[in-house]
Amino acid sequence: MKKKTRKYIFVVGGVISGVGKGVTTSSIGKILQSHGYRVTAMKIDPYVNVDAGTMNPTEHGEVFVLKDGDETDQDMGNYERFLETSLTRDSYMTTGRVYLSVIQKERALTYKGKCVQVVPHIPYEVIDRINHAVDKANAEIVIIEVGGTVGEYENILFLETARMLKIKNPDDVLFAIVSYLPTPSKVGEMKTKPTQHAVRALNSVGIQPDFIIARSDVALDEKRKEKIALFCNVIPESVISAPDVDSIYDVPVNFEKDKLGEKILRRLKLKSKGKNEGWKEWERFARKAHSVKDEVRIAVVGKYFDTGDFILSDSYLSVIEALKYSAIHQGKKAKLVWLSSSTFESLPATVSSNPSGANRRRQAGKNPPLAGLEEFDGILVPGGFGSRGIEGNLNVIRFAREHKIPYFGICYGMQLAVIEYARNVLGYKDATSREIDPKSKHLIVDIMEGQKENLEKGNLGGSMRLGAYEAVLEKGTIARTAYGVDKIVERHRHRFEVNPTYIEELEEKGLVFSGRSPSGTLMEIAELPTSVHPFFLGTQFHPEFEARPLHPHPVFSAFIKAVIARGKNTK
Ligand code: GLN
């Protein structure tokens, strides 16, 4: 019987973090897929957390939730989007996860009395996990991204794993280092030395890279290519220039211009099976992303933006991408503006109570930030936790509702839209969520049945309502029209829900729950009829995790449509 193809590509990072390993990994995957291979991708994160779910997004970026409910790293989202696939928890591991299973196996006597050691048992466990993920995905090639940067202590065991795998399968394992080449402004010349050091650090753990992906502001010139090749032990054609790009969708296209796919296949002793249709579609889309010039302006109001003196939008990466490609497909460029919800917190008592023109102008004088929202074609409040910035969000949502600015709320953004409605339409001034003020008389959003115990016992890791669940849609609503079907499956990550006690009252006063769990108990989508507001909709789930560049998500697309319509009307 012919031996099955099984090839491993390790992607590691050099010089700095955030250099684009995730997009590189995804792009290499996309290219090899386009050459006709079954490809999967995996992420190894070096931290001790068992998953990314307990980390603050400003520490770690977005928590990407898989269909099976695993709370993972944002790079997993890139893999799903580029490879147009859905991954499972088998494709994600952390130091904590690996150690946990080794310790559990030891307790179960799986090692049959052996002394269990960091090496080789941890690398063996990692190799088992990689092979298991490849089996499950029925893949021929797996790309494994090792988190962190070479030279640091944290990821050393994973590099040791890669080295061990290469020794046993010399023709089947390949290494790519994504490194950074700075051009210090005072020097004015692109510097290769940090990359040379990074490669040397990799050499010192027994690994010689096959490819060096050189990330820099501008393209690499021949001189620097040759220098890197000479000092890092590779031939010049293995040094791939990866300059900054406006659109990440260009990265695979640029790599292919450099024939990276063929070069990798040759190294792995494989042949191209001919470019597939999906590749042409990707190229068309990447081209279209460039051609759209006309902007729509969308405010994203959240709280996980600040890190020291810097603004980081990574916490909402999938939301941002989903907005961007929904807009591209409709011929527009989404200009996103990050607004910190806390800046909208303290407002005059009368604010936005009457959206008539005169009043609006007066408010503008008193409170420029809120009135400034009029400039946007749409407003989005993404998911979140805790009470910081919440009053600001509620003020923004009220403004969007009363001024008929298209509003899209995701998870917390949906819960807060319902709370805002209860406060200002139903008149429950103290309406809130148990998460914000458990003592309030009107808990419009309350803890889900089955979650109380988790909270009481402090069982907080991986215990939310996570992953894919079905919902049933109500005929004649924005949601039903957008999806075009009665039943949907979407990914969740929450502990609280719209309190069933208030549903009837909210509906009597005009709010429509257009999506519910199949049993009818959990409210999955809330919206206002289009006769009242052009687009006011919130989803309890996270549609951004199902959105794909080539297949934008129906609700994001419906939002963008309303955004474009407002843009036209206000011009
Ligand atoms: N904090 C809310 C809950 O746990 C919403 C969660 C979210 O936005 N992902 O229900």
Coordinates of C-alpha atoms in Angstrom, one line a residue, residues 5-336:
T5 CA 1.7 11.8 2.6
R6 CA 2.3 13.5 5.9
K7 CA 4.4 16.6 5.9
Y8 CA 5.0 19.1 8.7
I9 CA 5.9 22.7 8.4
F10 CA 6.9 24.6 11.5
V11 CA 6.6 28.4 11.5
V12 CA 8.5 30.2 14.2
G13 CA 9.1 33.9 14.8
G14 CA 12.3 35.9 15.1
V15 CA 13.3 39.4 16.5
I16 CA 9.9 40.6 17.7
S17 CA 6.4 39.3 18.4
G18 CA 3.5 40.4 16.3
V19 CA 5.5 40.1 13.2
G20 CA 2.8 38.3 11.3
K21 CA 3.4 34.6 11.9
G22 CA -0.3 33.9 12.0
V23 CA -1.0 35.5 8.6
T24 CA 2.2 33.8 7.2
T25 CA 1.1 30.4 8.5
S26 CA -2.4 30.9 7.0
S27 CA -0.9 32.2 3.7
I28 CA 1.4 29.2 3.4
G29 CA -1.6 27.0 4.1
K30 CA -3.7 28.8 1.5
I31 CA -1.0 28.4 -1.2
L32 CA -0.4 24.7 -0.5
Q33 CA -4.1 24.1 -0.5
S34 CA -4.3 25.9 -3.9
H35 CA -1.7 23.5 -5.3
G36 CA -4.2 20.7 -4.6
Y37 CA -3.2 19.4 -1.1
R38 CA -5.3 18.8 1.9
V39 CA -3.9 21.2 4.5
T40 CA -4.5 21.9 8.1
A41 CA -3.0 24.4 10.5
M42 CA -2.3 24.3 14.3
K43 CA -1.2 26.8 16.9
I44 CA 1.1 26.0 19.9
D45 CA 0.9 28.8 22.5
P46 CA 3.7 28.7 25.1
Y47 CA 1.8 30.1 28.1
V48 CA 0.7 28.0 31.0
N49 CA -3.1 28.9 30.7
V50 CA -5.0 25.8 29.6
D51 CA -6.8 28.0 27.0
A52 CA -7.1 31.6 26.1
G53 CA -10.5 32.0 27.7
T54 CA -9.4 33.4 31.0
M55 CA -7.0 36.1 29.6
N56 CA -7.8 39.7 29.2
P57 CA -7.9 40.6 25.5
T58 CA -5.5 43.5 26.0
E59 CA -3.0 40.9 27.2
H60 CA -3.5 38.4 24.5
G61 CA -5.8 39.7 21.7
E62 CA -9.0 38.2 20.7
V63 CA -10.2 34.9 22.1
F64 CA -11.3 33.0 19.0
V65 CA -14.0 30.4 19.8
L66 CA -14.1 27.2 17.8
K67 CA -17.3 25.4 16.8
D68 CA -16.6 22.8 19.5
G69 CA -16.4 25.6 22.1
D70 CA -12.6 25.8 22.6
E71 CA -11.4 29.2 23.5
T72 CA -8.3 29.8 21.5
D73 CA -5.9 32.3 20.0
Q74 CA -6.8 34.8 17.3
D75 CA -4.5 33.1 14.9
M76 CA -6.9 30.2 14.8
G77 CA -9.3 32.6 13.2
N78 CA -6.8 33.5 10.5
Y79 CA -6.4 29.8 9.7
E80 CA -10.1 29.3 9.5
R81 CA -10.6 32.3 7.3
F82 CA -7.7 31.6 4.9
L83 CA -8.2 27.9 4.7
E84 CA -12.0 28.2 4.7
T85 CA -12.4 25.5 7.2
S86 CA -13.5 24.9 10.8
L87 CA -10.9 23.6 13.2
T88 CA -11.3 21.7 16.4
R89 CA -9.7 21.8 19.8
D90 CA -7.2 19.2 18.6
S91 CA -5.6 21.9 16.6
Y92 CA -4.7 24.1 19.5
M93 CA -2.4 23.6 22.5
T94 CA -0.7 25.5 25.2
T95 CA 2.0 24.5 27.6
G96 CA -0.7 24.2 30.3
R97 CA -2.8 21.9 28.2
V98 CA 0.2 19.7 27.3
Y99 CA 1.4 19.4 30.9
L100 CA -2.1 18.8 32.1
S101 CA -2.6 15.8 29.9
V102 CA 0.9 14.4 30.7
I103 CA 0.2 14.6 34.4
Q104 CA -3.3 13.1 34.0
K105 CA -1.7 10.2 32.0
E106 CA 1.0 9.7 34.7
R107 CA -1.7 9.5 37.4
A108 CA -3.5 6.9 35.3
L109 CA -0.3 4.9 35.0
T110 CA -0.2 5.3 31.3
Y111 CA 3.6 5.5 31.4
K112 CA 3.7 2.1 33.1
G113 CA 6.0 3.0 36.0
K114 CA 8.6 5.1 34.0
C115 CA 10.1 8.2 35.3
V116 CA 8.2 10.9 33.4
Q117 CA 10.5 13.6 32.2
V118 CA 10.2 17.0 30.6
V119 CA 12.3 15.6 27.7
P120 CA 11.3 13.4 26.0
H121 CA 7.8 13.0 27.4
I122 CA 6.6 16.6 26.8
P123 CA 7.8 16.6 23.2
Y124 CA 6.3 13.1 22.6
E125 CA 3.0 14.4 23.9
V126 CA 3.2 17.3 21.5
I127 CA 4.0 15.0 18.6
D128 CA 1.1 12.8 19.5
R129 CA -1.2 15.8 19.5
I130 CA 0.1 17.0 16.2
N131 CA -0.4 13.6 14.6
H132 CA -3.9 13.3 16.1
A133 CA -4.9 16.7 14.7
V134 CA -3.6 15.7 11.2
D135 CA -5.5 12.4 11.4
K136 CA -8.7 14.1 12.4
A137 CA -8.4 16.7 9.6
N138 CA -7.4 14.0 7.1
A139 CA -4.6 16.4 6.0
E140 CA -1.5 15.7 3.9
I141 CA 0.3 18.8 5.1
V142 CA 0.1 20.4 8.6
I143 CA 1.5 23.9 9.3
I144 CA 2.3 24.3 13.0
E145 CA 2.8 27.8 14.3
V146 CA 4.9 28.0 17.4
G147 CA 4.0 31.0 19.5
G148 CA 6.5 33.4 20.9
T149 CA 9.9 34.4 19.5
V150 CA 13.0 32.2 19.2
G151 CA 15.5 32.8 21.9
E152 CA 13.0 33.0 24.7
Y153 CA 12.6 30.4 27.4
E154 CA 8.9 29.7 27.1
N155 CA 8.8 27.9 23.7
I156 CA 12.0 25.9 24.0
L157 CA 10.2 22.6 24.5
F158 CA 8.2 23.1 21.3
L159 CA 11.3 23.8 19.3
E160 CA 12.8 20.6 20.8
T161 CA 9.7 18.8 19.6
A162 CA 10.2 20.1 16.1
R163 CA 13.8 19.1 16.2
M164 CA 13.0 15.6 17.3
L165 CA 10.4 15.2 14.6
K166 CA 12.8 16.4 11.9
I167 CA 15.5 13.9 13.0
K168 CA 13.0 11.0 12.6
N169 CA 11.5 12.3 9.3
P170 CA 14.2 14.3 7.6
D171 CA 12.3 14.7 4.3
D172 CA 9.0 15.5 5.9
V173 CA 9.7 18.4 8.2
L174 CA 10.4 21.9 7.1
F175 CA 11.1 25.1 9.1
A176 CA 10.3 28.7 8.2
I177 CA 11.3 31.6 10.4
V178 CA 9.3 34.8 10.1
S179 CA 11.7 37.5 11.1
Y180 CA 11.8 41.3 11.2
L181 CA 14.2 43.6 9.5
P182 CA 14.1 47.1 11.0
T183 CA 15.0 50.3 9.1
P184 CA 15.9 52.7 11.9
S185 CA 14.8 56.2 10.8
K186 CA 18.1 57.8 11.9
V187 CA 20.1 55.2 10.1
G188 CA 18.0 55.0 7.0
E189 CA 19.1 51.5 6.0
M190 CA 17.4 48.1 6.5
K191 CA 19.3 46.1 9.0
T192 CA 19.8 42.3 8.8
K193 CA 21.7 41.7 12.1
P194 CA 18.7 41.0 14.3
T195 CA 17.6 38.3 11.9
Q196 CA 21.1 36.8 11.8
H197 CA 20.9 36.6 15.6
A198 CA 17.5 35.1 15.5
V199 CA 18.6 32.4 13.1
R200 CA 21.6 31.7 15.2
A201 CA 19.4 31.3 18.3
L202 CA 17.4 28.8 16.3
N203 CA 20.6 27.0 15.2
S204 CA 21.6 26.8 18.9
V205 CA 18.6 24.5 19.5
G206 CA 19.5 22.3 16.6
I207 CA 17.2 23.8 14.0
Q208 CA 18.3 25.2 10.6
P209 CA 15.5 27.1 8.9
D210 CA 14.7 26.2 5.3
F211 CA 13.0 29.5 4.6
I212 CA 13.4 33.0 6.0
I213 CA 10.4 35.1 5.6
A214 CA 11.7 38.6 5.9
R215 CA 9.1 41.1 7.3
S216 CA 9.9 44.7 6.8
D217 CA 8.3 48.1 5.9
V218 CA 9.5 47.8 2.3
A219 CA 10.6 45.0 0.0
L220 CA 14.0 43.4 0.5
D221 CA 16.7 44.4 -2.0
E222 CA 19.1 41.9 -3.6
K223 CA 22.0 43.0 -1.4
R224 CA 20.2 42.2 1.8
K225 CA 18.7 39.0 0.4
E226 CA 22.2 37.8 -0.3
K227 CA 23.6 38.9 3.0
I228 CA 20.8 37.0 4.9
A229 CA 21.4 34.0 2.7
L230 CA 25.1 34.0 3.3
F231 CA 25.0 34.5 7.1
C232 CA 22.0 32.4 7.8
N233 CA 23.0 29.3 5.7
V234 CA 20.3 29.4 3.1
I235 CA 20.2 29.9 -0.7
P236 CA 19.0 33.4 -1.7
E237 CA 15.8 32.0 -3.3
S238 CA 14.8 30.7 0.2
V239 CA 14.8 34.3 1.5
I240 CA 11.3 35.6 0.9
S241 CA 10.5 39.2 1.0
A242 CA 7.4 40.1 2.9
P243 CA 6.9 43.9 3.0
D244 CA 4.0 45.5 4.9
V245 CA 0.8 45.4 2.9
D246 CA -2.5 47.3 3.0
S247 CA -4.5 44.2 2.9
I248 CA -3.6 40.9 4.6
Y249 CA -5.4 39.1 1.7
D250 CA -2.5 40.1 -0.5
V251 CA 0.0 38.1 1.5
P252 CA -0.6 34.7 -0.2
V253 CA -0.8 36.4 -3.6
N254 CA 2.6 38.1 -3.0
F255 CA 4.2 34.8 -1.7
E256 CA 3.0 33.1 -4.9
K257 CA 4.6 35.8 -7.0
D258 CA 7.8 34.6 -5.4
K259 CA 6.8 31.0 -6.2
L260 CA 6.9 30.1 -2.5
G261 CA 4.4 27.2 -3.0
E262 CA 6.6 25.4 -5.6
K263 CA 9.7 26.0 -3.5
I264 CA 8.1 24.5 -0.4
L265 CA 6.7 21.6 -2.3
R266 CA 10.1 20.9 -3.9
R267 CA 11.7 20.8 -0.4
L268 CA 9.1 18.4 0.8
K269 CA 9.5 16.2 -2.3
L270 CA 6.0 16.9 -3.5
K271 CA 4.6 18.1 -6.8
S272 CA 2.0 20.7 -7.5
K273 CA -1.3 19.1 -8.5
G274 CA -2.2 22.3 -10.4
K275 CA -3.8 25.4 -9.1
N276 CA -7.4 25.0 -8.0
E277 CA -10.5 27.2 -8.5
G278 CA -10.4 28.5 -4.9
W279 CA -7.1 30.2 -5.7
K280 CA -8.6 32.2 -8.6
E281 CA -11.5 33.2 -6.4
W282 CA -9.0 34.4 -3.7
E283 CA -7.0 36.4 -6.2
R284 CA -10.1 38.0 -7.5
F285 CA -11.1 38.9 -4.0
A286 CA -7.6 40.3 -3.1
R287 CA -7.8 42.4 -6.3
K288 CA -11.2 43.7 -5.4
A289 CA -10.0 44.6 -1.9
H290 CA -7.7 47.1 -3.6
S291 CA -10.1 48.5 -6.0
V292 CA -12.7 49.7 -3.4
K293 CA -12.1 53.3 -2.7
D294 CA -15.5 54.7 -1.5
E295 CA -15.5 54.7 2.3
V296 CA -18.2 53.9 4.8
R297 CA -17.5 55.0 8.4
I298 CA -18.2 52.7 11.2
A299 CA -17.6 53.4 14.9
V300 CA -16.6 50.3 17.0
V301 CA -17.2 51.2 20.6
G302 CA -15.5 48.9 23.0
K303 CA -13.1 48.8 26.0
Y304 CA -10.2 46.5 25.1
F305 CA -8.3 49.1 23.1
D306 CA -5.8 50.6 25.5
T307 CA -2.4 49.1 26.2
G308 CA -0.2 51.7 27.9
D309 CA 0.0 54.7 25.5
F310 CA -1.0 52.6 22.5
I311 CA -4.2 51.6 20.9
L312 CA -4.6 48.0 19.9
S313 CA -7.6 46.8 18.0
D314 CA -6.5 43.1 18.0
S315 CA -9.1 42.3 20.7
Y316 CA -11.8 42.5 18.0
L317 CA -9.9 41.0 15.1
S318 CA -12.6 38.8 13.7
V319 CA -15.2 41.5 14.0
I320 CA -12.9 43.9 12.1
E321 CA -12.2 41.4 9.4
A322 CA -15.8 40.5 9.0
L323 CA -16.8 44.2 8.6
K324 CA -14.0 44.8 6.1
Y325 CA -14.8 41.9 3.7
S326 CA -18.5 42.4 3.9
A327 CA -17.9 45.9 2.8
I328 CA -15.4 44.9 0.1
H329 CA -18.0 42.5 -1.4
Q330 CA -20.5 45.4 -1.6
G331 CA -17.9 47.6 -3.3
K332 CA -17.0 49.7 -0.3
K333 CA -14.1 50.3 2.0
A334 CA -14.9 50.1 5.7
K335 CA -13.2 52.8 7.6
L336 CA -13.3 51.7 11.2

